[in-house]
Every structure is written in C-alpha cells, then in structure tokens.
Tab-separated table of C-alpha atoms in Angstrom:
chain	number	residue	atom	x	y	z
A	1	MET	CA	95.049	108.874	128.821
A	2	THR	CA	97.683	110.987	126.902
A	3	PRO	CA	100.960	111.977	128.194
A	4	SER	CA	99.664	115.806	127.958
A	5	SER	CA	96.850	114.882	129.944
A	6	HIS	CA	98.912	112.822	132.630
A	7	PRO	CA	99.007	114.756	135.724
A	8	ARG	CA	102.887	114.028	136.621
A	9	LEU	CA	103.863	113.813	132.732
A	10	SER	CA	102.312	117.037	131.346
A	11	HIS	CA	106.040	118.654	130.757
A	12	SER	CA	107.863	118.741	127.608
A	13	ARG	CA	110.870	117.286	128.872
A	14	ARG	CA	111.723	113.589	127.246
A	15	LEU	CA	112.134	110.882	129.799
A	16	ILE	CA	114.057	107.907	129.620
A	17	PHE	CA	111.393	105.529	131.412
A	18	SER	CA	107.941	106.764	130.375
A	19	ALA	CA	104.613	104.792	130.376
A	20	PHE	CA	104.295	106.261	126.998
A	21	SER	CA	106.894	105.153	124.879
A	22	SER	CA	106.230	105.731	121.337
A	23	LYS	CA	107.442	103.503	118.378
A	24	PRO	CA	111.068	104.329	116.906
A	25	THR	CA	110.751	105.637	113.330
A	26	SER	CA	113.460	106.108	110.918
A	27	ARG	CA	114.150	107.657	107.988
A	28	PHE	CA	114.892	104.460	105.925
A	29	ARG	CA	111.538	102.853	104.270
A	30	ILE	CA	112.566	99.224	105.749
A	31	PHE	CA	109.240	97.805	104.557
A	32	ALA	CA	106.713	98.883	101.982
A	33	ARG	CA	103.553	97.287	102.164
A	34	LYS	CA	100.065	98.229	102.633
A	35	ASN	CA	97.035	95.970	104.145
A	36	ASN	CA	94.889	94.566	101.406
A	37	THR	CA	90.860	92.745	102.083
A	38	ASN	CA	91.816	89.535	102.672
A	39	GLY	CA	94.469	90.683	105.505
A	40	SER	CA	97.582	89.511	103.932
A	41	LEU	CA	100.444	92.178	103.204
A	42	ARG	CA	101.528	93.185	99.729
A	43	THR	CA	105.585	93.602	99.761
A	44	THR	CA	107.530	96.070	97.116
A	45	ASN	CA	107.564	93.732	94.310
A	46	GLY	CA	103.917	93.410	94.135
A	47	SER	CA	104.022	89.606	96.334
A	48	LEU	CA	101.662	88.537	98.645
A	49	SER	CA	102.819	87.793	102.499
A	50	ASN	CA	100.819	87.023	105.550
A	51	GLY	CA	103.840	87.821	107.857
A	52	PHE	CA	107.453	89.473	108.143
A	53	SER	CA	109.061	88.894	104.706
A	54	SER	CA	112.255	89.649	102.754
A	55	VAL	CA	112.139	91.591	99.423
A	56	SER	CA	114.414	89.905	96.669
A	57	HIS	CA	115.941	91.869	94.218
A	58	ALA	CA	117.095	89.789	91.179
A	59	ASN	CA	120.536	89.632	89.183
A	60	ILE	CA	122.562	90.614	92.432
A	61	PRO	CA	126.262	91.813	90.933
A	62	ARG	CA	129.127	89.839	92.494
A	63	PRO	CA	131.168	92.653	94.539
A	64	VAL	CA	134.797	93.173	93.362
A	65	SER	CA	137.680	91.399	95.003
A	66	GLN	CA	139.877	93.471	97.220
A	67	VAL	CA	143.106	92.429	98.351
A	68	GLY	CA	143.279	89.901	101.232
A	69	VAL	CA	139.033	89.920	101.302
A	70	GLU	CA	137.761	86.655	101.351
A	71	ILE	CA	134.488	86.940	99.594
A	72	PRO	CA	132.190	83.842	99.751
A	73	GLU	CA	129.555	82.360	97.151
A	74	ASP	CA	126.490	84.297	99.237
A	75	ASN	CA	128.333	87.939	98.195
A	76	VAL	CA	128.838	88.734	101.617
A	77	PRO	CA	132.755	88.953	102.878
A	78	ILE	CA	133.613	87.421	105.869
A	79	LYS	CA	135.000	90.514	107.203
A	80	LEU	CA	131.189	91.932	107.466
A	81	ARG	CA	130.064	88.609	108.945
A	82	GLN	CA	132.525	88.912	111.232
A	83	LYS	CA	131.754	92.505	112.241
A	84	MET	CA	127.976	91.877	112.710
A	85	GLU	CA	128.824	88.959	114.972
A	86	SER	CA	130.938	91.286	117.260
A	87	VAL	CA	127.502	93.159	117.899
A	88	GLY	CA	125.528	89.905	118.208
A	89	ILE	CA	123.832	89.624	114.661
A	90	ASP	CA	123.615	86.000	113.331
A	91	SER	CA	123.873	86.748	109.658
A	92	ASN	CA	124.502	83.368	108.421
A	93	LEU	CA	121.520	82.932	106.592
A	94	CYS	CA	120.688	86.393	105.077
A	95	ARG	CA	121.793	87.208	101.738
A	96	PRO	CA	122.532	90.504	100.098
A	97	GLY	CA	119.880	92.706	98.607
A	98	GLN	CA	117.333	91.589	100.812
A	99	TYR	CA	115.506	92.490	104.204
A	100	ASN	CA	115.661	89.642	106.817
A	101	GLY	CA	113.747	89.052	110.097
A	102	LEU	CA	115.795	88.209	112.938
A	103	ILE	CA	115.861	88.118	116.848
A	104	CYS	CA	117.213	91.522	118.435
A	105	PRO	CA	120.637	90.672	120.281
A	106	MET	CA	119.470	93.633	122.657
A	107	CYS	CA	115.882	93.216	123.851
A	108	LYS	CA	115.791	89.278	122.443
A	109	GLY	CA	112.370	89.990	120.947
A	110	GLY	CA	111.022	90.143	124.442
A	111	ASP	CA	108.760	87.688	126.276
A	112	SER	CA	107.531	86.422	122.826
A	113	MET	CA	110.741	85.974	121.047
A	114	GLU	CA	109.597	87.880	117.988
A	115	LYS	CA	112.024	88.520	115.268
A	116	SER	CA	111.670	92.189	115.684
A	117	LEU	CA	115.257	93.106	113.930
A	118	SER	CA	115.198	94.163	110.256
A	119	LEU	CA	118.577	93.271	108.766
A	120	PHE	CA	119.404	94.885	105.447
A	121	ILE	CA	122.592	94.122	103.325
A	122	THR	CA	123.353	95.957	100.113
A	123	GLN	CA	123.583	94.676	96.893
A	124	ASP	CA	127.441	94.735	96.574
A	125	GLY	CA	127.641	92.876	99.856
A	126	ASN	CA	129.710	95.986	101.413
A	127	SER	CA	127.534	97.249	104.264
A	128	ALA	CA	124.687	96.384	106.211
A	129	LEU	CA	121.880	98.228	108.042
A	130	TRP	CA	119.329	97.048	111.112
A	131	THR	CA	116.809	98.283	112.895
A	132	CYS	CA	114.730	96.881	115.684
A	133	PHE	CA	111.127	97.508	115.664
A	134	ARG	CA	109.961	97.011	118.916
A	135	ALA	CA	108.653	100.083	121.136
A	136	LYS	CA	110.768	99.094	124.046
A	137	CYS	CA	114.082	98.755	122.129
A	138	GLY	CA	114.515	100.766	118.773
A	139	TRP	CA	118.297	99.649	118.469
A	140	ARG	CA	119.638	100.253	115.483
A	141	GLY	CA	123.076	100.987	113.747
A	142	SER	CA	125.310	100.178	110.478
A	143	THR	CA	128.573	99.049	109.393
A	144	SER	CA	130.881	98.222	106.265
A	145	ALA	CA	132.917	95.490	105.669
A	146	PHE	CA	136.006	97.528	104.308
A	147	ALA	CA	137.885	100.221	106.420
A	148	ASP	CA	137.861	102.374	103.636
A	149	GLY	CA	134.934	101.136	101.997
A	150	LYS	CA	131.783	103.654	102.038
A	151	SER	CA	128.556	102.430	102.439
A	152	THR	CA	125.293	103.414	100.629
A	153	TYR	CA	123.791	104.212	103.802
A	154	ARG	CA	125.280	106.754	106.318
A	155	GLN	CA	125.604	105.497	109.801
A	156	MET	CA	122.792	105.888	112.063
A	157	SER	CA	124.346	105.471	115.299
A	158	GLN	CA	127.610	104.295	117.095
A	159	ILE	CA	127.485	100.833	117.110
A	160	PRO	CA	127.987	99.323	120.593
A	161	LYS	CA	129.326	95.953	121.271
A	162	VAL	CA	127.270	93.496	122.666
A	163	LYS	CA	128.549	91.525	125.756
A	164	GLN	CA	128.226	88.010	126.259
A	165	ILE	CA	126.195	87.486	129.544
A	166	ARG	CA	127.864	84.780	131.436
A	167	LYS	CA	125.195	82.626	133.541
A	168	ILE	CA	125.972	81.583	136.760
A	169	ALA	CA	124.029	79.033	139.338
A	170	GLU	CA	124.688	78.793	143.427
A	171	GLU	CA	125.872	75.283	142.763
A	172	SER	CA	128.958	76.790	140.471
A	173	LEU	CA	129.157	79.354	143.179
A	174	GLU	CA	129.378	76.935	145.723
A	175	LEU	CA	127.639	79.620	148.186
A	176	GLU	CA	127.022	78.236	151.624
A	177	PRO	CA	124.331	79.499	154.461
A	178	PRO	CA	126.187	82.154	156.956
A	179	CYS	CA	128.306	80.999	159.672
A	180	GLY	CA	127.412	81.938	162.961
A	181	GLU	CA	130.766	84.681	162.838
A	182	LEU	CA	128.847	86.489	159.921
A	183	LEU	CA	125.644	86.352	161.720
A	184	SER	CA	127.253	88.109	164.451
A	185	TYR	CA	128.527	90.391	162.309
A	186	PHE	CA	124.976	91.271	160.886
A	187	ALA	CA	123.275	91.386	164.684
A	188	GLU	CA	125.744	94.296	165.583
A	189	ARG	CA	124.503	96.198	162.793
A	190	MET	CA	120.822	95.500	163.474
A	191	ILE	CA	120.210	92.942	160.670
A	192	SER	CA	118.366	90.104	162.189
A	193	ARG	CA	118.913	86.142	160.944
A	194	GLU	CA	115.122	86.407	159.382
A	195	THR	CA	115.928	89.525	156.941
A	196	LEU	CA	119.318	87.331	155.882
A	197	GLN	CA	117.025	84.195	154.946
A	198	ARG	CA	114.434	86.283	153.179
A	199	ASN	CA	117.087	87.772	151.128
A	200	SER	CA	119.462	84.950	150.826
A	201	VAL	CA	122.327	86.819	152.096
A	202	MET	CA	125.047	83.465	151.712
A	203	GLN	CA	128.772	83.113	152.351
A	204	ARG	CA	131.686	81.778	150.374
A	205	ARG	CA	135.122	80.392	150.966
A	206	TRP	CA	137.521	82.775	148.763
A	207	ASN	CA	141.397	82.536	149.224
A	208	ASP	CA	141.093	80.991	152.727
A	209	GLU	CA	138.718	83.428	154.078
A	210	ILE	CA	134.979	83.372	154.102
A	211	VAL	CA	133.349	86.406	152.588
A	212	ILE	CA	129.539	87.288	152.419
A	213	ALA	CA	127.786	86.840	149.272
A	214	PHE	CA	124.584	88.871	148.051
A	215	PRO	CA	122.858	87.127	145.499
A	216	TYR	CA	121.096	89.247	142.783
A	217	ARG	CA	118.013	87.911	141.283
A	218	ARG	CA	115.615	88.331	138.769
A	219	ASN	CA	112.037	86.064	139.046
A	220	GLY	CA	113.872	84.080	141.783
A	221	VAL	CA	117.003	83.474	139.756
A	222	LEU	CA	120.488	84.158	140.133
A	223	VAL	CA	121.991	86.919	137.649
A	224	ASN	CA	124.667	88.306	139.654
A	225	CYS	CA	126.498	87.922	142.501
A	226	LYS	CA	128.824	90.507	144.800
A	227	TYR	CA	130.951	89.734	147.407
A	228	ARG	CA	132.622	91.844	150.653
A	229	ASP	CA	135.316	90.592	152.620
A	230	ILE	CA	136.795	91.737	156.266
A	231	ASN	CA	138.947	94.242	154.892
A	232	LYS	CA	135.433	95.988	153.418
A	233	LYS	CA	136.225	94.993	149.572
A	234	PHE	CA	134.012	94.459	147.186
A	235	TRP	CA	133.905	92.718	143.857
A	236	GLN	CA	131.129	90.997	141.419
A	237	GLU	CA	130.770	87.980	139.244
A	238	LYS	CA	132.580	89.007	136.006
A	239	ASP	CA	130.620	89.241	132.676
A	240	THR	CA	127.133	89.172	134.594
A	241	GLU	CA	124.286	90.850	134.008
A	242	LYS	CA	124.137	94.464	135.950
A	243	ILE	CA	120.593	94.619	137.923
A	244	LEU	CA	119.333	96.072	140.831
A	245	TYR	CA	120.002	94.392	144.215
A	246	GLY	CA	116.412	92.810	145.611
A	247	LEU	CA	114.514	93.347	142.352
A	248	ASP	CA	111.765	90.690	142.731
A	249	ASP	CA	110.696	93.417	145.983
A	250	ILE	CA	109.366	95.851	143.721
A	251	LYS	CA	107.783	93.857	140.895
A	252	ASP	CA	104.376	95.570	140.560
A	253	ALA	CA	105.032	98.318	143.304
A	254	SER	CA	103.851	101.865	143.110
A	255	ASP	CA	106.002	103.210	145.581
A	256	ILE	CA	110.110	102.528	145.654
A	257	ILE	CA	112.834	102.987	147.887
A	258	ILE	CA	116.071	103.144	145.873
A	259	VAL	CA	119.567	102.989	148.293
A	260	VAL	CA	123.139	103.821	147.916
A	261	SER	CA	126.164	104.113	150.381
A	262	HIS	CA	129.687	104.089	149.534
A	263	ASP	CA	132.678	104.180	151.600
A	264	GLY	CA	134.241	108.156	150.738
A	265	THR	CA	136.568	106.194	147.852
A	266	LEU	CA	134.152	105.900	145.230
A	267	LEU	CA	135.414	102.454	144.730
A	268	PHE	CA	133.414	100.392	146.674
A	269	VAL	CA	129.206	100.297	147.665
A	270	GLU	CA	127.682	98.852	150.488
A	271	GLY	CA	123.915	99.693	149.124
A	272	GLU	CA	123.032	95.654	149.881
A	273	MET	CA	123.596	96.664	153.743
A	274	ASP	CA	120.975	100.009	153.423
A	275	LYS	CA	118.309	97.645	151.635
A	276	LEU	CA	118.668	94.795	154.558
A	277	SER	CA	118.223	98.064	156.933
A	278	MET	CA	115.261	99.270	155.232
A	279	GLU	CA	113.752	95.869	155.675
A	280	GLU	CA	114.209	95.827	159.199
A	281	ALA	CA	112.663	99.355	159.265
A	282	GLY	CA	109.123	97.607	157.683
A	283	PHE	CA	109.722	98.624	153.953
A	284	ARG	CA	110.350	95.318	151.581
A	285	ASN	CA	109.764	97.760	148.353
A	286	CYS	CA	113.442	99.140	148.325
A	287	VAL	CA	116.569	98.086	146.119
A	288	SER	CA	120.251	99.254	146.298
A	289	VAL	CA	122.142	99.985	143.073
A	290	PRO	CA	125.465	97.639	142.230
A	291	ASP	CA	127.910	99.877	140.961
A	292	GLY	CA	129.132	103.192	143.079
A	293	ALA	CA	128.228	106.835	143.505
A	294	PRO	CA	129.627	109.431	140.792
A	295	ALA	CA	132.270	112.132	141.715
A	296	THR	CA	130.216	114.752	140.296
A	297	VAL	CA	127.210	115.388	137.954
A	298	SER	CA	127.792	114.865	134.428
A	299	LYS	CA	127.350	118.306	132.209
A	300	LYS	CA	126.694	116.261	129.380
A	301	GLU	CA	123.109	115.186	127.900
A	302	LEU	CA	121.545	111.879	128.772
A	303	PRO	CA	123.227	109.255	126.434
A	304	SER	CA	121.353	106.975	124.505
A	305	GLU	CA	120.091	103.099	125.993
A	306	GLU	CA	123.393	101.723	124.420
A	307	GLN	CA	125.789	104.184	125.291
A	308	ASP	CA	124.891	105.159	129.001
A	309	THR	CA	126.710	101.925	130.340
A	310	LYS	CA	127.699	103.173	133.988
A	311	TYR	CA	123.708	103.355	134.693
A	312	GLN	CA	123.060	99.946	132.216
A	313	TYR	CA	121.320	98.457	135.278
A	314	LEU	CA	118.803	101.146	134.970
A	315	TRP	CA	117.900	100.234	131.745
A	316	ASN	CA	117.917	96.499	132.523
A	317	CYS	CA	115.295	96.746	135.210
A	318	LYS	CA	113.211	99.835	133.452
A	319	GLU	CA	110.112	97.456	133.077
A	320	TYR	CA	110.086	97.808	136.650
A	321	LEU	CA	110.815	100.596	137.479
A	322	GLU	CA	108.889	102.335	134.846
A	323	LYS	CA	105.908	101.175	136.870
A	324	ALA	CA	105.974	103.206	139.733
A	325	SER	CA	104.732	106.302	140.277
A	326	ARG	CA	107.063	107.368	143.204
A	327	ILE	CA	110.417	106.665	143.809
A	328	ILE	CA	112.456	107.732	147.114
A	329	LEU	CA	115.925	107.875	146.626
A	330	ALA	CA	117.735	107.471	149.806
A	331	THR	CA	121.602	108.028	148.861
A	332	ASP	CA	124.070	109.595	151.165
A	333	GLY	CA	124.256	112.961	152.088
A	334	ASP	CA	127.856	113.857	150.868
A	335	PRO	CA	128.412	115.512	147.474
A	336	PRO	CA	129.186	111.858	145.783
A	337	GLY	CA	125.610	110.421	146.889
A	338	GLN	CA	123.932	113.705	146.063
A	339	ALA	CA	125.703	113.592	142.539
A	340	LEU	CA	124.398	109.906	142.127
A	341	ALA	CA	120.476	111.057	143.286
A	342	GLU	CA	120.880	113.884	140.505
A	343	GLU	CA	121.969	111.193	137.998
A	344	LEU	CA	119.113	108.851	139.201
A	345	ALA	CA	116.569	111.413	139.238
A	346	ARG	CA	117.740	112.428	135.383
A	347	ARG	CA	116.863	108.892	133.895
A	348	LEU	CA	113.929	108.401	136.133
A	349	GLY	CA	112.360	111.628	135.863
A	350	ARG	CA	112.506	114.360	138.513
A	351	GLU	CA	108.747	115.216	138.861
A	352	ARG	CA	107.926	111.531	140.299
A	353	CYS	CA	111.530	111.223	142.474
A	354	TRP	CA	111.744	111.874	146.445
A	355	ARG	CA	114.605	112.503	148.712
A	356	VAL	CA	115.723	112.029	152.043
A	357	ARG	CA	117.421	113.902	154.494
A	358	TRP	CA	119.303	111.845	156.862
A	359	PRO	CA	118.840	113.009	160.521
A	360	LYS	CA	121.620	114.771	162.666
A	361	LYS	CA	124.138	113.086	164.530
A	362	ASN	CA	125.667	115.299	166.666
A	363	ASP	CA	126.338	119.005	166.258
A	364	VAL	CA	128.628	119.156	163.699
A	365	GLY	CA	127.707	116.342	161.602
A	366	TYR	CA	124.220	114.243	160.165
A	367	PHE	CA	123.893	110.096	159.846
A	368	LYS	CA	125.257	108.496	156.500
A	369	ASP	CA	123.119	106.059	155.356
A	370	ALA	CA	120.496	103.730	156.613
A	371	ASN	CA	122.012	101.261	158.581
A	372	GLU	CA	123.964	104.039	160.442
A	373	VAL	CA	120.358	105.582	161.562
A	374	LEU	CA	119.270	102.106	162.244
A	375	MET	CA	122.360	101.279	164.570
A	376	TYR	CA	122.072	104.379	166.503
A	377	MET	CA	118.584	105.561	166.413
A	378	GLY	CA	116.341	102.336	165.871
A	379	PRO	CA	114.094	101.329	163.054
A	380	GLY	CA	111.541	103.364	164.581
A	381	LEU	CA	113.584	106.544	163.615
A	382	LEU	CA	114.486	105.378	160.242
A	383	LYS	CA	111.044	104.774	159.051
A	384	GLU	CA	110.128	108.018	160.123
A	385	VAL	CA	112.594	109.668	157.830
A	386	ILE	CA	111.848	107.802	154.859
A	387	GLU	CA	108.188	108.397	155.571
A	388	ASN	CA	109.123	112.270	155.859
A	389	ALA	CA	111.157	112.132	152.711
A	390	GLU	CA	110.139	115.521	150.426
A	391	LEU	CA	110.089	115.930	146.866
A	392	TYR	CA	112.838	116.377	144.564
A	393	PRO	CA	113.926	119.912	143.477
A	394	ILE	CA	112.519	120.669	140.162
A	395	GLN	CA	113.877	124.037	139.110
A	396	GLY	CA	110.905	126.610	139.214
A	397	LEU	CA	109.025	125.147	141.670
A	398	PHE	CA	109.454	126.067	145.458
A	399	ASN	CA	108.139	124.744	148.933
A	400	PHE	CA	106.222	127.252	151.371
A	401	ARG	CA	108.582	126.174	154.146
A	402	ASP	CA	111.387	127.301	152.292
A	403	TYR	CA	110.408	130.754	153.124
A	404	PHE	CA	109.545	130.853	156.455
A	405	ASP	CA	112.794	132.158	157.827
A	406	ASP	CA	111.908	135.593	155.258
A	407	ILE	CA	108.530	135.562	156.660
A	408	ASP	CA	109.738	135.682	160.344
A	409	SER	CA	112.553	138.518	159.324
A	410	TYR	CA	109.893	140.320	157.642
A	411	TYR	CA	107.600	140.279	160.537
A	412	HIS	CA	110.243	140.864	163.179
A	413	ARG	CA	111.498	143.785	160.711
A	414	THR	CA	115.059	142.611	160.930
A	415	LEU	CA	115.837	143.240	157.075
A	416	GLY	CA	116.048	146.927	156.888
A	417	TYR	CA	113.082	147.667	154.414
A	418	GLU	CA	109.897	146.538	156.070
A	419	PHE	CA	108.921	149.663	157.245
A	420	GLY	CA	107.785	151.097	153.887
A	421	ALA	CA	107.176	154.943	153.087
A	422	SER	CA	106.205	157.368	155.490
A	423	THR	CA	102.091	158.198	155.093
A	424	GLY	CA	103.522	162.122	155.817
A	425	TRP	CA	101.800	161.907	159.269
A	426	ARG	CA	103.980	160.995	162.238
A	427	CYS	CA	101.120	159.778	164.612
A	428	LEU	CA	99.977	157.631	161.632
A	429	ASP	CA	103.322	156.391	160.649
A	430	GLN	CA	103.305	154.685	164.092
A	431	LEU	CA	100.351	152.619	162.926
A	432	TYR	CA	100.335	152.037	159.359
A	433	ASN	CA	103.100	152.556	156.277
A	434	VAL	CA	102.619	152.554	152.528
A	435	SER	CA	104.347	149.379	150.757
A	436	LYS	CA	106.678	150.830	147.922
A	437	VAL	CA	104.975	149.126	145.416
A	438	PHE	CA	105.007	150.737	142.045
A	439	PHE	CA	102.310	150.043	139.172
A	440	ILE	CA	102.577	150.808	135.472
A	441	PHE	CA	99.373	151.782	133.643
C-alpha cells in the first residue's frame, strides 16, 4: 500500500510520524558505489568491499597551523575534535579525507546498533560533515575547527547539542511503597490501591517530608521519575530522557488516549493522576505527557526533530505512536489545554486524532479533567465521555450536527429569508414559494 492509497493518509501534508517514512537524501554524494555480479561493492577508487568502507585520498596535505591551534599528527585540529565530541561524535579513529562509518549519537544505530552515521573530514582537516542514513533518523550537520575558518561544504543544518542521558535506578532513588497517608489521599480521588500497584506509584523521602513518585518506564526499565509534594509542586529527575508516562501500556495499541492536566499556572502538570483515573474507568491504553501546556499555539512551522525540544517526548516515543490509528486527546478544556491539543495534533496528524469534550459541572462551568469527572460523576460517566470523543476538527471538513441549529431556524422561519419569492398568486403563496436560486447558463 502506498501513502496516496491509504484511506487516512491521502493528503499532501507531511506528517512527522508517518508509517511511510522515506530514506533521507543528501545533495552530497557520500557514497559512489555500484553492485557487482558477485554481490560486492565497488568504491570510488575502484577497490572492492563487502560492507561499509571508507574512501582514502592519498597525499593529504598537512594544514597550515594557526595561532593558538594545536594540530596533532593525524592533521585533525583538537578544536574540531572537541566540537564533534560536543554533539556526541567520537572521531578519535577517523582521518581526514575519508568517509568513516560510526554509530549515530542520535538514534544509537537502532536495535541492531548499525554504523549508520557517515562522517567525512575534509582533506585540510578544518571541517567535518556527517549524515545518518537510518530512515527513522536522518540526522545530519557540519562544523568547522576555526571560528573564522571556511569549510569546503556549506552547513547543512543547525547542529544541536547532544544531551548526555543519565541512567537511574529505584535503589539509587530510594523509592518506597506508598504509606497509609498517601493511600488515603489517592482513595479520596477515587484511585484504588490496585491501580497504584500496577502503575508502580511509589513514595520518596525528600527534605524531611514524603512526596509521591511517578516512575516513567520503557519496557519495564526506569527511565525518569516525577515527584509531587503536599504543596502540589512537581519536579523531575535531571538529565533523564523525556518519555510519556505509562508508555508500556500503549505498546502495539491501535487506540491511544493522551491526557494532560495543569493547575492554571502552566508550570506544573498533573497528567499522571488523569492517567490513573482513566484506568479506573477501564482504559489502560492511556499515557500522559511529562511537561505542561503552552499558553498559545505556535504560529511557526513545525521544527525538525532535533529542534523540537519542548515536545521531544513525542519523538522519543514515536515508534509507539506511529502504530496507532486513533489517538484521543483528553486535554483540559481551557485555552492552554486546547493549545496543547493543537500542538499534539499538528505533530501526530489531525486525521487520526479525536478530542474529548468534558461535561457540564454546573450552569456556569465544565469539568476540568478526567480525575474531576471520576470524583464527582464516577467511572461510568468518565467512560461514556471517552467513548463519545469526536473527530478532531480539520479545515474544510464539517459534521452534520454542526448545522442542526441552522436547519431548525430555517424550518421555523426565524432567519427572515426563508419565505422565498412570491409566485404572483396570493392563494398559492400560502402553500408554495419560489426559492431564490440563480442559474447561470
């Protein structure tokens, strides 16, 4: 099946998470090779190779030393190596004038740990250029050794800093099972002990007080941990990978529910509580975002994966999200919550997103989030609200129920133009009028 024939992807807009990702291309010919009858590959210098190979250039000139720049025997300035190390590229075994195969610091070579990153250092040793040829990555960039130096290749894209991800463990965090006081707190919010145990909700002693700990896991391994104290203040472990809370619950799921809640300040989020509330209503295929909602929808174009830092948790979980055919966005009903829903829909694809409308709480307001509906209305109504989620609005597409009020007004003749034109006979006008429709021949 091609993207154009897919019933839900038959449009021209490019989706960030598409099941039909193509191999990234470059205007630089990193490899010049062709297949031989024996299955081997021929490089540009005519030699044969059976795998990933580098192309050597003989008689590489030693670069002219600049003031204050240390140039080792391999003709690669220390400054250039340091710049490549700052973005995660280990170039210690690389030489100028060669194409070198390395493990990409962005995608880590995938599950097979393949050396998909092609690194080329110019013959003068002043510049470096790289491209990852994994279809799900495509990271590329370039850098120069000297501030005023000019590379023989133009910069391909802005080079992001590769953040060193810190590994954590429950033992080092000193997490404990929740005490009776915390169990009572969750019980007041209609969250059972069984739900807490299944989601591994823990506690931690922090500055002489007990705080709630929400472990973030992938394949059962602890990746991040988020905390909440009695003052409703939230914080996370530093330098850890950002992922969705409850990620293992949506593995291979075709329908996904994404929840988020905040306290109105845009600083603290409490989507984990909504995730637990959804489970009380019978929905385990639910995740929550680790960060808060934006004040407004960004008017800029969607950034690349490397530059989309605020929503990096989506990129880190894209292998889970791209398998889903239906994604329900259960964000808060206020403007920041709606802005977050729009930002998520822009990245996930509006055509497979649905949105939740929270019911009325009273004559002047609506329920704020899933946990509030669970507490006041019970799990039955919360389940009904999720099951009645509506298609996410797409420009140019309308629902028939959006016109119910207009149809009623037209039928009851309250708009003023429903009577049409007179036929010329008063007795007939009581039974029939001519519709004001203009035809052009």
